[in-house]
Amino acid sequence: MDKGYLFGDAYQPSQIARRVESMGVAKARADALTLLVLAVLAGAFISLGALLFTVIMTDSGLGFGVTRLLGGLGFCLGLVLVVIGGAELFTGNNLLAMAWASQLITTREVLRNWGLVYLGNVIGCLGTVLLVVWADIASLGGGNVGETALQIARGKAALSFSEAFARGILCNVLVCLAVWLAMGGHSVTDKILAILLPISAFVTLGFEHSIANWFFLPLGLALDGQATVTLTGSLVNLVVVSAGNIVGGTLLVAGVYWLAYLRTPDKPDDRPS
């Protein structure tokens, strides 16, 4: 079957691999201020998606699965803003591993990007937490939105090391696949549709996203007058989930696709147009 017919006007998987590789080089060599500013935006964008998820989850009588699916669709707001609006997200940037494996960028360049972007994401999340607390969003629904935020934070802080790590791996497999699929589209509509199912899935399934947790957990701590959200559990979650996200994004997505498409010399039809 003709490849053009099979994929329509979308980029073929081998072309996506080259596009992700090229994107990795550009991101790794972007200037520090640009990376930091765009990373702060991404942290804020993901936080807004997380806040929308929290509101959707409040007082729903639709049942567990349906409510979480709707919440997952709401959470998609964050990655849609990142991809379409243009921002730098740590979890998606784990795909830089493809350019690193092709020896187009150095380990130092990868770690520089990840460090600056993670820092900016955290600043964006914490800034959004401050605004959300200032705006008293927790009082919506007669205070039930605040209680939902507390329940989310308690659950995350109570996860065991192994649970948090495994959920972090699974989460970033789907996040990086969402970015991968979005790279295959040409239009804004293509990219949004590509994002919706993988991101909705990871949220519905209860996987753990390190940057989103920099919103959920600090918000829970800020609202928790009874000390039911433990600081130690929150810090452990953030560290372990971040590590899991790196494993999921670099090894199980970037690594696998690099082996499939980039380990051999370029072919003319593999290059993105």
XYZ file of C-alpha atoms in Angstrom:
273
model
C 0.000 0.000 0.000
C 1.289 3.460 -0.874
C 2.644 5.259 2.208
C 1.127 8.567 1.160
C -2.312 6.966 0.984
C -1.862 5.268 4.352
C -0.874 8.410 6.243
C -2.721 11.036 4.205
C -1.105 14.427 4.702
C 0.439 13.469 8.050
C 4.160 12.939 8.453
C 5.172 9.298 8.363
C 6.640 7.834 11.591
C 10.169 7.832 10.175
C 9.740 11.511 9.266
C 8.421 12.295 12.744
C 11.582 10.737 14.154
C 13.738 13.107 12.081
C 11.586 16.075 13.068
C 11.871 15.191 16.765
C 15.627 14.762 16.360
C 15.965 18.186 14.714
C 13.715 19.743 17.339
C 15.969 18.285 20.023
C 19.023 19.985 18.555
C 17.235 23.345 18.414
C 15.940 23.052 21.974
C 19.311 21.972 23.344
C 21.010 25.038 21.832
C 18.367 27.662 22.593
C 19.561 30.546 24.765
C 18.983 30.287 28.489
C 16.567 33.206 28.855
C 14.316 31.926 26.068
C 14.230 28.458 27.612
C 13.477 29.811 31.069
C 10.680 32.135 29.948
C 9.011 29.446 27.824
C 9.411 26.947 30.658
C 7.658 29.283 33.115
C 4.803 29.508 30.611
C 4.628 25.717 30.348
C 4.450 25.343 34.121
C 1.571 27.819 34.207
C -0.185 26.097 31.291
C 0.037 22.660 32.899
C -1.176 24.148 36.187
C -4.245 25.614 34.497
C -5.037 22.198 33.032
C -4.571 20.667 36.481
C -6.885 23.252 38.028
C -9.543 22.546 35.400
C -9.195 18.834 36.187
C -9.731 19.592 39.877
C -12.921 21.559 39.230
C -14.311 18.870 36.893
C -13.637 16.188 39.511
C -15.609 18.105 42.154
C -19.121 16.870 43.039
C -19.535 14.770 39.910
C -22.264 12.148 40.019
C -21.239 10.534 36.744
C -19.245 7.684 38.268
C -15.510 7.099 38.701
C -14.434 6.287 35.159
C -16.559 8.835 33.311
C -15.646 11.611 35.734
C -11.932 10.899 35.409
C -12.213 10.762 31.619
C -13.876 14.178 31.575
C -11.227 15.436 33.981
C -8.532 14.052 31.678
C -10.031 15.895 28.722
C -9.951 19.075 30.785
C -6.326 18.467 31.772
C -5.459 18.340 28.042
C -5.737 22.130 28.107
C -2.207 22.217 29.527
C -0.407 20.313 26.770
C -2.527 21.917 24.047
C -1.325 25.324 25.261
C 2.266 24.066 25.457
C 2.323 22.568 21.960
C 0.185 25.093 20.092
C 1.100 28.190 22.090
C 4.775 27.318 22.192
C 6.392 26.522 25.536
C 9.071 24.287 27.043
C 7.893 21.334 29.137
C 10.372 19.095 30.955
C 8.503 15.860 30.352
C 8.146 16.434 26.617
C 11.771 17.518 26.409
C 12.819 14.035 27.462
C 12.574 13.395 23.711
C 15.904 15.245 23.386
C 17.351 11.802 24.062
C 16.857 11.021 20.365
C 19.217 13.780 19.245
C 21.636 12.757 22.004
C 21.615 9.124 20.854
C 22.380 10.319 17.318
C 25.373 12.228 18.779
C 24.014 15.545 17.534
C 24.022 17.080 21.026
C 26.121 16.433 24.104
C 25.120 15.137 27.529
C 25.921 18.577 28.932
C 23.515 20.229 26.476
C 20.746 17.794 27.400
C 21.224 18.335 31.134
C 21.399 22.123 30.633
C 18.068 22.071 28.824
C 16.409 19.782 31.346
C 17.711 21.790 34.296
C 16.604 25.179 32.979
C 13.251 23.875 31.777
C 12.510 22.012 35.007
C 13.354 25.136 37.008
C 11.137 27.296 34.824
C 8.289 24.779 34.997
C 8.468 24.777 38.800
C 8.423 28.584 38.906
C 5.394 28.640 36.620
C 3.563 26.081 38.749
C 4.299 27.805 42.059
C 3.345 31.191 40.629
C 0.023 29.730 39.495
C -0.535 28.221 42.946
C -0.082 31.682 44.480
C -2.595 33.217 42.069
C -5.102 30.401 42.624
C -4.864 30.808 46.416
C -5.104 34.602 46.088
C -8.171 34.249 43.858
C -9.736 31.848 46.402
C -10.659 29.300 43.738
C -10.885 26.737 46.547
C -14.124 28.375 47.699
C -15.951 27.439 44.482
C -18.730 24.907 44.889
C -19.217 25.879 48.509
C -15.596 25.011 49.277
C -15.762 21.615 47.641
C -13.158 22.523 45.027
C -10.690 23.101 47.852
C -11.581 19.743 49.403
C -11.040 18.016 46.059
C -7.629 19.683 45.755
C -6.755 18.405 49.225
C -7.876 14.863 48.381
C -5.748 14.864 45.224
C -2.692 16.079 47.129
C -3.202 13.566 49.971
C -3.413 10.712 47.509
C -0.237 11.713 45.727
C 1.749 12.262 48.934
C 0.662 8.829 50.200
C 1.953 6.864 47.208
C 4.767 4.411 47.902
C 8.153 4.785 46.193
C 7.427 1.972 43.748
C 3.922 3.197 42.939
C 5.105 6.745 42.266
C 8.025 5.559 40.116
C 5.945 3.161 38.012
C 3.165 5.695 37.545
C 5.757 8.280 36.519
C 7.150 5.937 33.864
C 3.708 5.160 32.466
C 2.695 8.813 32.484
C 5.587 10.069 30.405
C 5.244 7.272 27.894
C 1.830 8.726 27.065
C 2.936 12.375 27.312
C 5.863 11.829 24.943
C 3.634 9.830 22.607
C 1.213 12.766 22.588
C 4.054 15.096 21.592
C 5.230 12.534 19.022
C 1.759 12.287 17.463
C 1.383 16.078 17.451
C 4.660 16.304 15.512
C 2.999 14.199 12.825
C 0.297 16.765 12.124
C 0.340 19.867 9.945
C -2.590 21.887 11.295
C -3.635 23.124 14.724
C -6.601 20.747 14.558
C -4.318 17.794 13.780
C -2.121 18.559 16.761
C -4.980 19.046 19.221
C -6.656 15.793 18.191
C -3.324 13.971 18.513
C -2.931 15.217 22.085
C -6.402 14.454 23.425
C -6.429 10.653 23.734
C -2.924 10.002 25.188
C -3.227 12.795 27.765
C -6.811 11.920 28.696
C -5.649 8.320 29.118
C -2.791 9.043 31.514
C -4.993 11.219 33.706
C -7.903 8.768 33.696
C -5.564 5.904 34.578
C -4.046 7.748 37.536
C -0.483 8.091 36.263
C 1.876 10.692 37.746
C 3.209 13.812 35.975
C 6.041 15.555 37.798
C 5.275 19.082 36.604
C 1.532 18.797 37.251
C 2.430 17.571 40.730
C 4.350 20.805 41.322
C 0.905 22.394 41.159
C -1.231 19.743 42.865
C 1.018 19.183 45.876
C 1.926 22.810 46.732
C -1.733 23.765 46.304
C -2.731 20.997 48.699
C -0.097 22.087 51.203
C -1.266 25.704 50.950
C -4.891 24.736 51.597
C -4.169 22.159 54.295
C -4.886 23.696 57.679
C -4.866 20.293 59.416
C -1.483 19.052 58.114
C -3.051 16.053 56.372
C -0.753 16.435 53.341
C 2.738 15.453 54.445
C 5.670 17.552 53.268
C 7.971 14.519 53.220
C 5.530 12.500 51.135
C 5.142 15.443 48.756
C 8.901 15.838 48.252
C 9.384 12.096 47.761
C 6.622 12.080 45.168
C 8.160 14.966 43.231
C 11.627 13.411 43.148
C 10.542 9.841 42.373
C 7.922 10.807 39.794
C 10.465 13.030 38.039
C 12.831 10.069 37.817
C 10.055 7.847 36.504
C 9.111 10.437 33.898
C 12.705 10.492 32.649
C 12.787 6.710 32.300
C 9.450 6.601 30.494
C 10.249 9.428 28.104
C 13.885 8.689 27.305
C 14.003 4.894 27.246
C 10.500 3.743 26.353
C 9.668 6.395 23.752
C 12.787 8.229 22.561
C 14.993 5.144 22.881
C 12.588 2.772 21.181
C 11.865 5.105 18.266
C 15.563 5.888 17.871
C 16.262 2.174 17.520
C 13.440 1.810 15.037
C 14.173 4.785 12.783
C 17.422 6.616 13.544
C 20.081 4.010 14.244
C 20.796 3.576 10.510
C 21.986 6.213 8.008
C 19.440 8.630 6.586
C 17.198 7.561 3.756
C 15.959 10.272 1.355
C 12.261 9.578 2.099
C 12.891 9.717 5.854
C 13.721 13.411 5.835
C 10.909 15.767 6.848
C 9.699 18.063 4.115
